[in-house]
PDB file of C-alpha atoms in Angstrom:
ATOM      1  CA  UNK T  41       0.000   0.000   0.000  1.00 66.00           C
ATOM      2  CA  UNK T  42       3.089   2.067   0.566  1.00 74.00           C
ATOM      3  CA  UNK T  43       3.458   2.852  -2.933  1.00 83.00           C
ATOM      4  CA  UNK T  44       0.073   3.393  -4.097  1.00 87.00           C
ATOM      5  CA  UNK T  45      -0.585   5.897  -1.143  1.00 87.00           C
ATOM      6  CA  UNK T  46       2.011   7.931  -1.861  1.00 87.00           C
ATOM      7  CA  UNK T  47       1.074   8.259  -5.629  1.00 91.00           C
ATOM      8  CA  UNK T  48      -2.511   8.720  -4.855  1.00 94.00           C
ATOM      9  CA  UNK T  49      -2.474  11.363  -0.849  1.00 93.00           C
ATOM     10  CA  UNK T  50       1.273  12.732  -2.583  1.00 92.00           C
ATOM     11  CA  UNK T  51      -0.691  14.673  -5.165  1.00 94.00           C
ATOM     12  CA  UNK T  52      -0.390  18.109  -4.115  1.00 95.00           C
ATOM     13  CA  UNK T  53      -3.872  18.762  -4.205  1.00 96.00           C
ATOM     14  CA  UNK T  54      -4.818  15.839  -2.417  1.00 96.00           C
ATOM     15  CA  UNK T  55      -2.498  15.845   0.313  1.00 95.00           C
ATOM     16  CA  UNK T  56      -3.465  19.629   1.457  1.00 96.00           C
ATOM     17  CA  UNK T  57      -7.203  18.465   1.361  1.00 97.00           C
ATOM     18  CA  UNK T  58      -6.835  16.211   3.982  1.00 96.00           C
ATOM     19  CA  UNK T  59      -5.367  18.731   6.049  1.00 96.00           C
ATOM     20  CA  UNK T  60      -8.098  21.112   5.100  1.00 96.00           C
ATOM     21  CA  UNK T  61     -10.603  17.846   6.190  1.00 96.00           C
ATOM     22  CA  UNK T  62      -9.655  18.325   9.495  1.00 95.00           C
ATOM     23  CA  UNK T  63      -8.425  21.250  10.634  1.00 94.00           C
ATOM     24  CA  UNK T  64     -10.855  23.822   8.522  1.00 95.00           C
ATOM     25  CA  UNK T  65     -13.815  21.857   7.817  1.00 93.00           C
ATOM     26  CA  UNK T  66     -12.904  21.134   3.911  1.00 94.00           C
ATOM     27  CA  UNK T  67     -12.072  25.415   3.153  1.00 95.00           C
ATOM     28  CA  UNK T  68      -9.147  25.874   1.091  1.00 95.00           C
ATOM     29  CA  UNK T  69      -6.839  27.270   3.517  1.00 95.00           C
ATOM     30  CA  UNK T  70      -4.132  25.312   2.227  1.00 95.00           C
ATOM     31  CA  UNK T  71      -3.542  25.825  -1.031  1.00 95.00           C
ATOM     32  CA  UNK T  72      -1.787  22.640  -3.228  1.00 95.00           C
ATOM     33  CA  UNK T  73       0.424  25.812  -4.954  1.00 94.00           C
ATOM     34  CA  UNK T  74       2.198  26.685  -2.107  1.00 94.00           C
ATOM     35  CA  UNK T  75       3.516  22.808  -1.371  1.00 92.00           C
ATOM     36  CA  UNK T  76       6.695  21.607  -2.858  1.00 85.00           C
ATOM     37  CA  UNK T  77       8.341  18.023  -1.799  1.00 80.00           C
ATOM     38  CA  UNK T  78      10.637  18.230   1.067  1.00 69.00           C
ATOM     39  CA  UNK T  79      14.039  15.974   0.039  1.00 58.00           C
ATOM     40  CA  UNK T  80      16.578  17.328   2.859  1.00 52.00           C
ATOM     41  CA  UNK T  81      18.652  15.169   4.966  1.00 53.00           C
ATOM     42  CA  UNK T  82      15.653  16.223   7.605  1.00 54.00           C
ATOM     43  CA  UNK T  83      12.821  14.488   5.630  1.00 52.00           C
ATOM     44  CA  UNK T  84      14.815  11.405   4.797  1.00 52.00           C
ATOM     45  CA  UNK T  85      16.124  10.624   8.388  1.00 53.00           C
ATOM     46  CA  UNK T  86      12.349  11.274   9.794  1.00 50.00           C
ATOM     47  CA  UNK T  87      10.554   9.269   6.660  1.00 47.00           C
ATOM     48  CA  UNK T  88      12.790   6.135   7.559  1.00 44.00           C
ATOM     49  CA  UNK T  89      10.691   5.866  10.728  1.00 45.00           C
ATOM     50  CA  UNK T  90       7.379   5.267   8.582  1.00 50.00           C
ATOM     51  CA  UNK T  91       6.272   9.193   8.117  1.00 51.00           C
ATOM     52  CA  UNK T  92       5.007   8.340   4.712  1.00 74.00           C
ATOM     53  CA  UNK T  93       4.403  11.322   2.908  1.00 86.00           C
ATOM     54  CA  UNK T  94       6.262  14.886   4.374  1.00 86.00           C
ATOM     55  CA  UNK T  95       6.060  17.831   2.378  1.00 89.00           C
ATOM     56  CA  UNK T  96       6.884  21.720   3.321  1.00 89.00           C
ATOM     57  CA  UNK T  97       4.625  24.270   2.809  1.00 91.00           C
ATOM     58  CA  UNK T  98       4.924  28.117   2.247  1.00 85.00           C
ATOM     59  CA  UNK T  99       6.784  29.526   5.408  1.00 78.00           C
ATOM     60  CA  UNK T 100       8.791  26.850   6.231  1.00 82.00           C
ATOM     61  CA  UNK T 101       5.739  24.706   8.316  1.00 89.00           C
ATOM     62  CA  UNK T 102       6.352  20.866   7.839  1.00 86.00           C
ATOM     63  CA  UNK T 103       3.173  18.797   6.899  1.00 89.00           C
ATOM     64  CA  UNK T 104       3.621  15.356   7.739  1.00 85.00           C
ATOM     65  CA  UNK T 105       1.065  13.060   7.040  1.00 86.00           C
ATOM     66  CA  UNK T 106       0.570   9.161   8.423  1.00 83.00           C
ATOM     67  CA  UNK T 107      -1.414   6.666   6.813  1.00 83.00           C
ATOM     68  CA  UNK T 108      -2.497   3.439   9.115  1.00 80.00           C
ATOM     69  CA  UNK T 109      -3.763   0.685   7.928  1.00 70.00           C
ATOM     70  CA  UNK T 110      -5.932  -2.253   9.195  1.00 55.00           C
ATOM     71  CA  UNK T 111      -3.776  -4.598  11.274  1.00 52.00           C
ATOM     72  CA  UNK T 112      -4.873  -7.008  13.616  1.00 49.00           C
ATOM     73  CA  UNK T 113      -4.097  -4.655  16.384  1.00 57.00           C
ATOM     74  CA  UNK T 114      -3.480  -0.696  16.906  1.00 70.00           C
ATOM     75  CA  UNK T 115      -0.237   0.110  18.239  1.00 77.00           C
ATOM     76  CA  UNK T 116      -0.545   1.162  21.649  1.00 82.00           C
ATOM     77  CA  UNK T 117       2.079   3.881  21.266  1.00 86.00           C
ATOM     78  CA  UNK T 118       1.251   5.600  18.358  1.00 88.00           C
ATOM     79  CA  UNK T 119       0.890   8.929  20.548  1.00 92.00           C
ATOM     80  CA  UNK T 120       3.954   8.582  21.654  1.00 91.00           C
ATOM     81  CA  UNK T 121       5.799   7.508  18.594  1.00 87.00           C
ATOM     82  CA  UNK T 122       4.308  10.616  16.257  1.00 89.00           C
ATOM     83  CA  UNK T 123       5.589  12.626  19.712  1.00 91.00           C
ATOM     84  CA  UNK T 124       9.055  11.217  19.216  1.00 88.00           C
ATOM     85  CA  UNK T 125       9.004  11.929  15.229  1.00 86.00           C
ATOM     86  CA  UNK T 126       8.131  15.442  15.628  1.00 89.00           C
ATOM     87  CA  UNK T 127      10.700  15.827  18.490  1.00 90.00           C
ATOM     88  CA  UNK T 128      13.339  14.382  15.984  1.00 85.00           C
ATOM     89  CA  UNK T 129      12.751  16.484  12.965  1.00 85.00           C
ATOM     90  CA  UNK T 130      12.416  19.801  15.635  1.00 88.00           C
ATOM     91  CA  UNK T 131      16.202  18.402  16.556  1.00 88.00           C
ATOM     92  CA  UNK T 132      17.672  17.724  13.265  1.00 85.00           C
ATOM     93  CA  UNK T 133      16.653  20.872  11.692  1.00 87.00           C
ATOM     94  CA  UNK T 134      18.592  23.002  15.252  1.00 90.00           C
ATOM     95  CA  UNK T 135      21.373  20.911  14.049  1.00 87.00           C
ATOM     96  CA  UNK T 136      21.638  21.233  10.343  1.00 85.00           C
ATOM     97  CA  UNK T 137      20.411  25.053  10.601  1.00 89.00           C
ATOM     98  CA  UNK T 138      22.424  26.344  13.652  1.00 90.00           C
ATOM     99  CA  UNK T 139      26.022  25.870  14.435  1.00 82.00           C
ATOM    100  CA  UNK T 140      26.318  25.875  17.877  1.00 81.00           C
ATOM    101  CA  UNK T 141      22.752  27.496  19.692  1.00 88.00           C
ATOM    102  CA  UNK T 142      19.585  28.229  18.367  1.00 92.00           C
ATOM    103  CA  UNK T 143      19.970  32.340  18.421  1.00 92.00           C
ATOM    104  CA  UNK T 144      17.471  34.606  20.866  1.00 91.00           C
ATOM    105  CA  UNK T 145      13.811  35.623  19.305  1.00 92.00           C
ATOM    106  CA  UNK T 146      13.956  32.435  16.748  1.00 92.00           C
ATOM    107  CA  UNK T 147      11.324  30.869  15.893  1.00 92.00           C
ATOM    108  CA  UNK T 148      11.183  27.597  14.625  1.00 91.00           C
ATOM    109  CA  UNK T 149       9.320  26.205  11.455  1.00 91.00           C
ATOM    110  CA  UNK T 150       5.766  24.693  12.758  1.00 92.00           C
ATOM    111  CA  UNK T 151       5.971  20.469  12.135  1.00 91.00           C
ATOM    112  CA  UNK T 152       2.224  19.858  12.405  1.00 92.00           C
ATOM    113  CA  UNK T 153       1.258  15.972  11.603  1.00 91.00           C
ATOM    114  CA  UNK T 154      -1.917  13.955  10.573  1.00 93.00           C
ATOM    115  CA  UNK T 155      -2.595  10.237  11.165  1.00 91.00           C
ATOM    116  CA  UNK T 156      -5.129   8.782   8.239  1.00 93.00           C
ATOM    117  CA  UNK T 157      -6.460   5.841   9.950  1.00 92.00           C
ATOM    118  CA  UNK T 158      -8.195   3.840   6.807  1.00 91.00           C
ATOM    119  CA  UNK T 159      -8.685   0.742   8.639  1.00 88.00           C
ATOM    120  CA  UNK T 160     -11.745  -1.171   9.071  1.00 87.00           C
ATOM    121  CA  UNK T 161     -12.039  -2.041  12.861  1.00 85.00           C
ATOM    122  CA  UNK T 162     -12.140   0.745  15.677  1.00 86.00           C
ATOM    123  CA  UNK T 163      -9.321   2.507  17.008  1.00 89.00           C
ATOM    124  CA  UNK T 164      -8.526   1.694  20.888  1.00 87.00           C
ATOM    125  CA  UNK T 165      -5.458   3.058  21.271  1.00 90.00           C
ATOM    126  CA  UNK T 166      -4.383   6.111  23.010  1.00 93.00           C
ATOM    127  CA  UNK T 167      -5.486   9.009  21.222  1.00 95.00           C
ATOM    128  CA  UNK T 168      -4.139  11.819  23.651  1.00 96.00           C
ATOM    129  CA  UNK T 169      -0.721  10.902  25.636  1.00 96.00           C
ATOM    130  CA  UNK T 170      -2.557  11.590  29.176  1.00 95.00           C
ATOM    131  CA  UNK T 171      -4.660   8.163  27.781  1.00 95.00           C
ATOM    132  CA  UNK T 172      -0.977   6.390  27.746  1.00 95.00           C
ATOM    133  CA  UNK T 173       1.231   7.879  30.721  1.00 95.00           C
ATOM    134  CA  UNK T 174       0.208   7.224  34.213  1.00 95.00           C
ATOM    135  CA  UNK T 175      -0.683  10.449  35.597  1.00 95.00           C
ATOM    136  CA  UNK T 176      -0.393  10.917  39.895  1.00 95.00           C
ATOM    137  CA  UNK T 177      -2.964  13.348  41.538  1.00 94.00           C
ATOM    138  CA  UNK T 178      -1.470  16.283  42.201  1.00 94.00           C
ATOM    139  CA  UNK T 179       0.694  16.604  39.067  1.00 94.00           C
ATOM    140  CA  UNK T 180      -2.302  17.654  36.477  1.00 92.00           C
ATOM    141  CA  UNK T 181      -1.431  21.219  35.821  1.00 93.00           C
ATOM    142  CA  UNK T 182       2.504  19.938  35.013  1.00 94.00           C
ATOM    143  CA  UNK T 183       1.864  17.374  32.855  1.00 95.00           C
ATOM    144  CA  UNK T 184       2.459  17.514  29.043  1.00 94.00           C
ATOM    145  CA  UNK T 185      -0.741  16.800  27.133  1.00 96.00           C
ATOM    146  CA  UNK T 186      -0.484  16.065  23.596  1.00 96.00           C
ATOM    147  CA  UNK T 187      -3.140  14.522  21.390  1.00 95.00           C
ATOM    148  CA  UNK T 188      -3.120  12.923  17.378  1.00 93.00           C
ATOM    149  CA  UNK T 189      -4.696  14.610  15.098  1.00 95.00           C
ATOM    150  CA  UNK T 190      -6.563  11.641  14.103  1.00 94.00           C
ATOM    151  CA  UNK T 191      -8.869  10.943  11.333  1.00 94.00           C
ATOM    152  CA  UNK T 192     -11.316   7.725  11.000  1.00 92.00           C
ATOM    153  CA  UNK T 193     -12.895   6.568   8.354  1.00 90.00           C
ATOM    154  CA  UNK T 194     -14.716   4.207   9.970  1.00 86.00           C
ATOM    155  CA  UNK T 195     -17.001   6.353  12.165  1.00 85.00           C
ATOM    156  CA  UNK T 196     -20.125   7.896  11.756  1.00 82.00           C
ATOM    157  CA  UNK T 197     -18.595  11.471  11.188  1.00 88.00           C
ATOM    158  CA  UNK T 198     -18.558  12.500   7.823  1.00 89.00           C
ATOM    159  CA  UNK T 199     -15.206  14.331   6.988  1.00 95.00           C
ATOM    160  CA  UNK T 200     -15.470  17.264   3.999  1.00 96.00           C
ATOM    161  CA  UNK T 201     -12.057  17.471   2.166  1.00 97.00           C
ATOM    162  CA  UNK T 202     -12.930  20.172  -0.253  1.00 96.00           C
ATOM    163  CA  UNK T 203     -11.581  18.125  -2.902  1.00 97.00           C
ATOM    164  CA  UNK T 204     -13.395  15.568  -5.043  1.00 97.00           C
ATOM    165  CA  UNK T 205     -10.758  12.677  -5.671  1.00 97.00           C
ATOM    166  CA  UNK T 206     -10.239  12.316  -1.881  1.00 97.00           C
ATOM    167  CA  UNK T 207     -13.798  12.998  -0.830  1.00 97.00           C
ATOM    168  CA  UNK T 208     -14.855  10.001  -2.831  1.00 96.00           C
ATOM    169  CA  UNK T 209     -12.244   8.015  -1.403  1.00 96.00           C
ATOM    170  CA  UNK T 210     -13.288   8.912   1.649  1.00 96.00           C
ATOM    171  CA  UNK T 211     -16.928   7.949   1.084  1.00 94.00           C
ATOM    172  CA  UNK T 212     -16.212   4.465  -0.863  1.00 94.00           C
ATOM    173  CA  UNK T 213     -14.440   3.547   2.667  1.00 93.00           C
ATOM    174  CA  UNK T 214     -17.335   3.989   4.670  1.00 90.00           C
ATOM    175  CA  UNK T 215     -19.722   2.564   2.364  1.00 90.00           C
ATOM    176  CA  UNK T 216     -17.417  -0.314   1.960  1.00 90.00           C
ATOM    177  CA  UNK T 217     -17.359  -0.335   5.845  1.00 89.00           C
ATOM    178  CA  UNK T 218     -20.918   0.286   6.767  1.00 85.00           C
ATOM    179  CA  UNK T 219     -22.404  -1.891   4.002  1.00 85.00           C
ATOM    180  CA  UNK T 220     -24.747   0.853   2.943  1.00 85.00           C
ATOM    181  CA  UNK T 221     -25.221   2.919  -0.005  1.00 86.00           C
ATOM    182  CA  UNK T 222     -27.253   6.269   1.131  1.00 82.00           C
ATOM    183  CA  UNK T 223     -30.271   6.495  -1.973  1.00 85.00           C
ATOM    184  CA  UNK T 224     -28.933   9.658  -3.128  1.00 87.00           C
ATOM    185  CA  UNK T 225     -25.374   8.386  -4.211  1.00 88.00           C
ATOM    186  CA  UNK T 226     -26.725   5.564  -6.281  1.00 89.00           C
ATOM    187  CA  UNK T 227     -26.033   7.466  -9.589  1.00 91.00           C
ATOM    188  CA  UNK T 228     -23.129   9.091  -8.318  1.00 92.00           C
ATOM    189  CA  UNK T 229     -19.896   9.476 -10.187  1.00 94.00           C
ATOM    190  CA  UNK T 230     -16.070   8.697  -8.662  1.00 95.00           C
ATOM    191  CA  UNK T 231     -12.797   9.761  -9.135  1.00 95.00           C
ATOM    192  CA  UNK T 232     -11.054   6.603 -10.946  1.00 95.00           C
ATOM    193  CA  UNK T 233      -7.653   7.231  -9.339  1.00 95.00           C
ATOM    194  CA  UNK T 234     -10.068   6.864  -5.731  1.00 96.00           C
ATOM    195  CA  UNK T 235     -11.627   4.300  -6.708  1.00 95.00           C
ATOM    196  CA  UNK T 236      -8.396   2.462  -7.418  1.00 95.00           C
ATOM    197  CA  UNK T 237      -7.198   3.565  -3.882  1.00 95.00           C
ATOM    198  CA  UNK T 238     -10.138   2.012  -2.174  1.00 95.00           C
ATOM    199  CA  UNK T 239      -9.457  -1.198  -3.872  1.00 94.00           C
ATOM    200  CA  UNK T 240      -6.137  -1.143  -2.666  1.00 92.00           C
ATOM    201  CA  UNK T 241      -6.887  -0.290   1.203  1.00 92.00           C
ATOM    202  CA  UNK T 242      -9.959  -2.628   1.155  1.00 91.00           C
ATOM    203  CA  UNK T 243      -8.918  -5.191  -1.110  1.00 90.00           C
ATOM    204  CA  UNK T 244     -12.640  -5.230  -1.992  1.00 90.00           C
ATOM    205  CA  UNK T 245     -13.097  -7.579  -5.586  1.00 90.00           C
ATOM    206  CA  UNK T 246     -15.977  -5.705  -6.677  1.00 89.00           C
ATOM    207  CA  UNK T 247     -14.163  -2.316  -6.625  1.00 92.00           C
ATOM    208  CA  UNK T 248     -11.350  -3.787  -8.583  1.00 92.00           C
ATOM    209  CA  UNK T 249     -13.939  -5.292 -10.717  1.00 91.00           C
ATOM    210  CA  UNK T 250     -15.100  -2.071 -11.368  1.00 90.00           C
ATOM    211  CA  UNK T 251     -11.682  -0.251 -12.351  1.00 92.00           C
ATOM    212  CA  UNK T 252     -10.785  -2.822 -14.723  1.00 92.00           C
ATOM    213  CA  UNK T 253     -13.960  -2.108 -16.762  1.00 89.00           C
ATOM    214  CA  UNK T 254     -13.851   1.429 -16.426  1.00 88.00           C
ATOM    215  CA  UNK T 255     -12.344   3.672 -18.952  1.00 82.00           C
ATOM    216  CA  UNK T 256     -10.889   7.353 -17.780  1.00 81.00           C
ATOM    217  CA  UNK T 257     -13.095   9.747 -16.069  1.00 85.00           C
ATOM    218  CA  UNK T 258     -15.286   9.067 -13.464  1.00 91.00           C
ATOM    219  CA  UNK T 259     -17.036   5.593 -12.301  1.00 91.00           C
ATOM    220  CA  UNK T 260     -20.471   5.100 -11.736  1.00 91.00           C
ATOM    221  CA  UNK T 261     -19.932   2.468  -8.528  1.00 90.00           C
ATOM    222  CA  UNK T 262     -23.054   2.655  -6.610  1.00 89.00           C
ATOM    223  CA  UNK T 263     -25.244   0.488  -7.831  1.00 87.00           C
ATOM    224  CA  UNK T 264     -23.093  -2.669  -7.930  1.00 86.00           C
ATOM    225  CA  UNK T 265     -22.122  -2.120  -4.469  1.00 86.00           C
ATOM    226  CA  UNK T 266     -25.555  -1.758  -3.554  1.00 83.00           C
ATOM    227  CA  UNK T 267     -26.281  -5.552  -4.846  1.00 84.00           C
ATOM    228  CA  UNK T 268     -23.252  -6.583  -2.994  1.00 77.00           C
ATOM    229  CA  UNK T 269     -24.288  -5.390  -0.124  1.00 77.00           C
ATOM    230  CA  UNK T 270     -27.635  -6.541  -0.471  1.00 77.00           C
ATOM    231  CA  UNK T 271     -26.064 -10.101  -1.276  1.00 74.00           C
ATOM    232  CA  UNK T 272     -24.202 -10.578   1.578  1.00 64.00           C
ATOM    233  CA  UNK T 273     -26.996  -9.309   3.899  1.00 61.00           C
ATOM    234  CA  UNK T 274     -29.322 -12.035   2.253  1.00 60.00           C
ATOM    235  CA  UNK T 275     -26.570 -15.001   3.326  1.00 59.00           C
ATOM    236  CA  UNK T 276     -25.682 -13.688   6.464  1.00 59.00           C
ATOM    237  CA  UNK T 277     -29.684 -13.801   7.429  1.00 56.00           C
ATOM    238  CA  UNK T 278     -29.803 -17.423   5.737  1.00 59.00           C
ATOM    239  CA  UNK T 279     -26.810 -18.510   7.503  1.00 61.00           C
ATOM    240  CA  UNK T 280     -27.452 -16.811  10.712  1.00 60.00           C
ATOM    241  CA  UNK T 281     -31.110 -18.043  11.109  1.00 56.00           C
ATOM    242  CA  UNK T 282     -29.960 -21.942  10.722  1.00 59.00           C
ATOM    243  CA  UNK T 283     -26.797 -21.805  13.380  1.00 61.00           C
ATOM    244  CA  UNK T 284     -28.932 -19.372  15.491  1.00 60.00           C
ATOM    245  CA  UNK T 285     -31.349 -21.600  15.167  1.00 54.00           C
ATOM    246  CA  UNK T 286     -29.431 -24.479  15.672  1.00 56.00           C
ATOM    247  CA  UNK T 287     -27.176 -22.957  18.954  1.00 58.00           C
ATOM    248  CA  UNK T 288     -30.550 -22.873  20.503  1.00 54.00           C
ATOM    249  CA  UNK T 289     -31.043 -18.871  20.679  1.00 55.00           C
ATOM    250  CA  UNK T 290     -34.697 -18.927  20.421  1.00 49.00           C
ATOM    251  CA  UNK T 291     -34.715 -19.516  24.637  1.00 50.00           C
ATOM    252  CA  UNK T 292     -38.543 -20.357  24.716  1.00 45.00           C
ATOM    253  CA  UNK T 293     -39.854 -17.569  22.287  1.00 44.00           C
ATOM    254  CA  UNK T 294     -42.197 -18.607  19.777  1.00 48.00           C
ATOM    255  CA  UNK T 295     -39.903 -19.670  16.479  1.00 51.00           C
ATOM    256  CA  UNK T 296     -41.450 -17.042  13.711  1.00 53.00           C
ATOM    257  CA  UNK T 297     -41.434 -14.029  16.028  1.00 58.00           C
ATOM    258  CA  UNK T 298     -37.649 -15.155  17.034  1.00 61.00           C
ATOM    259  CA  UNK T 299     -36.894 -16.107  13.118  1.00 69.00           C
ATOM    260  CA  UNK T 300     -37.918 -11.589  12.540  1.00 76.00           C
ATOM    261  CA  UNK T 301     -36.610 -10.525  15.702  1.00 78.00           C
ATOM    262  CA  UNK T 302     -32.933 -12.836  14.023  1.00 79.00           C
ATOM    263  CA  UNK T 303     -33.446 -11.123  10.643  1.00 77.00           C
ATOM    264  CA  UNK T 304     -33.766  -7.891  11.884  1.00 83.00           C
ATOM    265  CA  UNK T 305     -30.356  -8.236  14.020  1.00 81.00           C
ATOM    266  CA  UNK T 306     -28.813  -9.541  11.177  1.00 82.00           C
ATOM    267  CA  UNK T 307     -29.351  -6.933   8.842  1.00 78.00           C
ATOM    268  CA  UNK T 308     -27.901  -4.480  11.743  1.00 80.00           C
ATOM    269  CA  UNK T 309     -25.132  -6.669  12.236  1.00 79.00           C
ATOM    270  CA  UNK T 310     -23.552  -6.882   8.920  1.00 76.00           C
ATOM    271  CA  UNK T 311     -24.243  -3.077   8.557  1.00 73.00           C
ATOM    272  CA  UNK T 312     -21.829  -2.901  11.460  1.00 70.00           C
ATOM    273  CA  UNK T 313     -23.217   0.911  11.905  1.00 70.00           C
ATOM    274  CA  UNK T 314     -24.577   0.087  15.318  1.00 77.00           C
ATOM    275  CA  UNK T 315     -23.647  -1.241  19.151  1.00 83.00           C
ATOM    276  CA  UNK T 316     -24.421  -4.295  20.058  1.00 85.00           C
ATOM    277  CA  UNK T 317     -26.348  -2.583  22.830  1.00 85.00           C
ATOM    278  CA  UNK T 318     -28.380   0.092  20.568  1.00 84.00           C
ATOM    279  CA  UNK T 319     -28.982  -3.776  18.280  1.00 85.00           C
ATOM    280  CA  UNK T 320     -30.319  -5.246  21.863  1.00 84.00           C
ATOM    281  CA  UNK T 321     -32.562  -2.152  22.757  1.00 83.00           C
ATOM    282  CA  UNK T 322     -34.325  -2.613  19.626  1.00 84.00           C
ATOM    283  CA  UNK T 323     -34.878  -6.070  18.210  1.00 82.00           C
ATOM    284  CA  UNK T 324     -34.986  -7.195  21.877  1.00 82.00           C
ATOM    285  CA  UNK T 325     -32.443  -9.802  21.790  1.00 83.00           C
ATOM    286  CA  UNK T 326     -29.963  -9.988  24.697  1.00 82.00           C
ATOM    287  CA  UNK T 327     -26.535  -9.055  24.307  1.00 85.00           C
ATOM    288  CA  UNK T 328     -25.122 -13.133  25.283  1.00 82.00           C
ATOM    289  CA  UNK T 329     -27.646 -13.818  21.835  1.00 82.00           C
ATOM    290  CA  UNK T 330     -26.026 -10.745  19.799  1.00 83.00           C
ATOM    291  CA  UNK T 331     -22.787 -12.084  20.115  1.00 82.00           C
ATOM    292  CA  UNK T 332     -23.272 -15.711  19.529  1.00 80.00           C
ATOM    293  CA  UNK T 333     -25.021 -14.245  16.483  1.00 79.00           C
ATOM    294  CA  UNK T 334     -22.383 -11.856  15.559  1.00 78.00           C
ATOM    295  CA  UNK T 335     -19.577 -15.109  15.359  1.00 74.00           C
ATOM    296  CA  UNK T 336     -22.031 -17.181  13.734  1.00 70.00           C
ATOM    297  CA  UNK T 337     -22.055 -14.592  10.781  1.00 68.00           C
TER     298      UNK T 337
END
């Protein structure tokens, strides 16, 4: 994904949106113009410890941007190691730009860093450093904080980049995630390179599909992800009625009124848009059920 990620988020106009995304709300305050690629013994030395793209912007400000993919588990420390890559590019640039002391009234160039979290399962790692470090009453005010600036693409939050090829990526992700086209995107055309992208992070057949029969421009997708979805619902409600069924999770309720109450949980299920809790509260299954039904799926 290395590769691909930097050809797709390196595009200039890309890579500012995302910082646009998050810190202004999708406005053009960064402007893809005033980026150029950053290929100083600074960026090198800091990009060997997985930074994957770095570029500097107008003013001397460092934009480094992390992309994380799904792995089995979140590291723990990723507070602390985007703390520690900061810290190191801060101390190379003292050394390569000042010979013995950094001289009075200088300011530094800001190094200002965004993790793109584009996997599928929820991030339960440490999002502030006070969330990692053991902190002893008393010693509140003194303490340190600092926090990622964190995006998730798996969430319920709806992130506006300003800028169409990653805005679609962005979308395709958490359709791909929630299982759910909204009715109003059905017709709606993507950016190929996204589209692409998506296949790559997902590894989703159906987008590669897709691409492959897709000339240039932009891809109607929509649709056939709509039938996929639909698809899959269909045998996870067939599957999970005959081993909930069959693991007994009916518990003395009549079988039809169980069979909706199954189909209904199901659906919510392979959605994945939903607690297992807010799933409970509804259909009226109890949570032990929900999760025998959830590992049956």
């Amino acid at each position: 994904m290395d590769i691909e990620s930097k050809k797709f988020l390196g595009q200039p106009k890309n890579f500012v949106s995302i910082f646009n995304a998050l810190l202004f709300y999708g406005q053009p305050v960064l402007k893809p113009e005033y980026l150029k690629d950053e290929n100083s013994e600074l960026v090198m030395n800091v990009s060997s410890k997985h930074v994957d793209i770095i570029k500097r912007y107008e003013g001397g400000t460092y934009l480094d941007l992390f992309v994380i993919e799904s792995q089995s588990y979140i590291d723990q420390s990723m507070v602390a190691r985007v703390m520690e890559y900061e810290s190191v590019a801060r101390m190379r640039y003292i050394r390569q730009n000042f010979k013995q002391h950094v001289p009075m009234h200088t300011r530094l160039p800001m190094i200002l860093t965004v993790v793109l979290y584009v996997g599928e399962s929820k991030w339960n790692a440490a999002k502030r450093l006070s969330e990692l470090e053991i902190i002893h009453p008393g010693f509140e005010d003194m303490f340190n904080e600092f926090k990622l600036n964190l995006i998730e693409l798996n969430t319920n939050h709806k992130y506006n980049t300003g800028e169409k090829a990653t805005q679609d990526f962005f979308d395709l992700l958490r359709m791909i995630y929630r299982k759910q086209v909204l009715k109003e995107d059905l017709d709606r055309e993507f950016n190929r390179d996204a589209l692409y992208f998506a296949y790559v992070v997902t590894k989703n057949k159906e987008l590669l599909s897709i691409y492959n029969k897709s000339e240039k421009g932009d891809v109607k997708v929509c649709r056939a992800l709509d039938e996929m979805f639909e698809e899959s619902t269909n045998r996870g409600i067939q599957m999970g009625i005959k081993q909930g069924i069959e693991r007994g999770i009916e518990q003395g309720i009549e079988r039809g009124e169980k069979n909706t109450q199954i189909k209904i949980a199901i659906k919510m299920l392979v959605r994945n848009n939903q607690t297992l809790e807010e799933i409970s509260e509804i259909v009226g299954l109890d949570l032990d059920a929900l999760r025998e039904l959830k590992r049956s799926i």
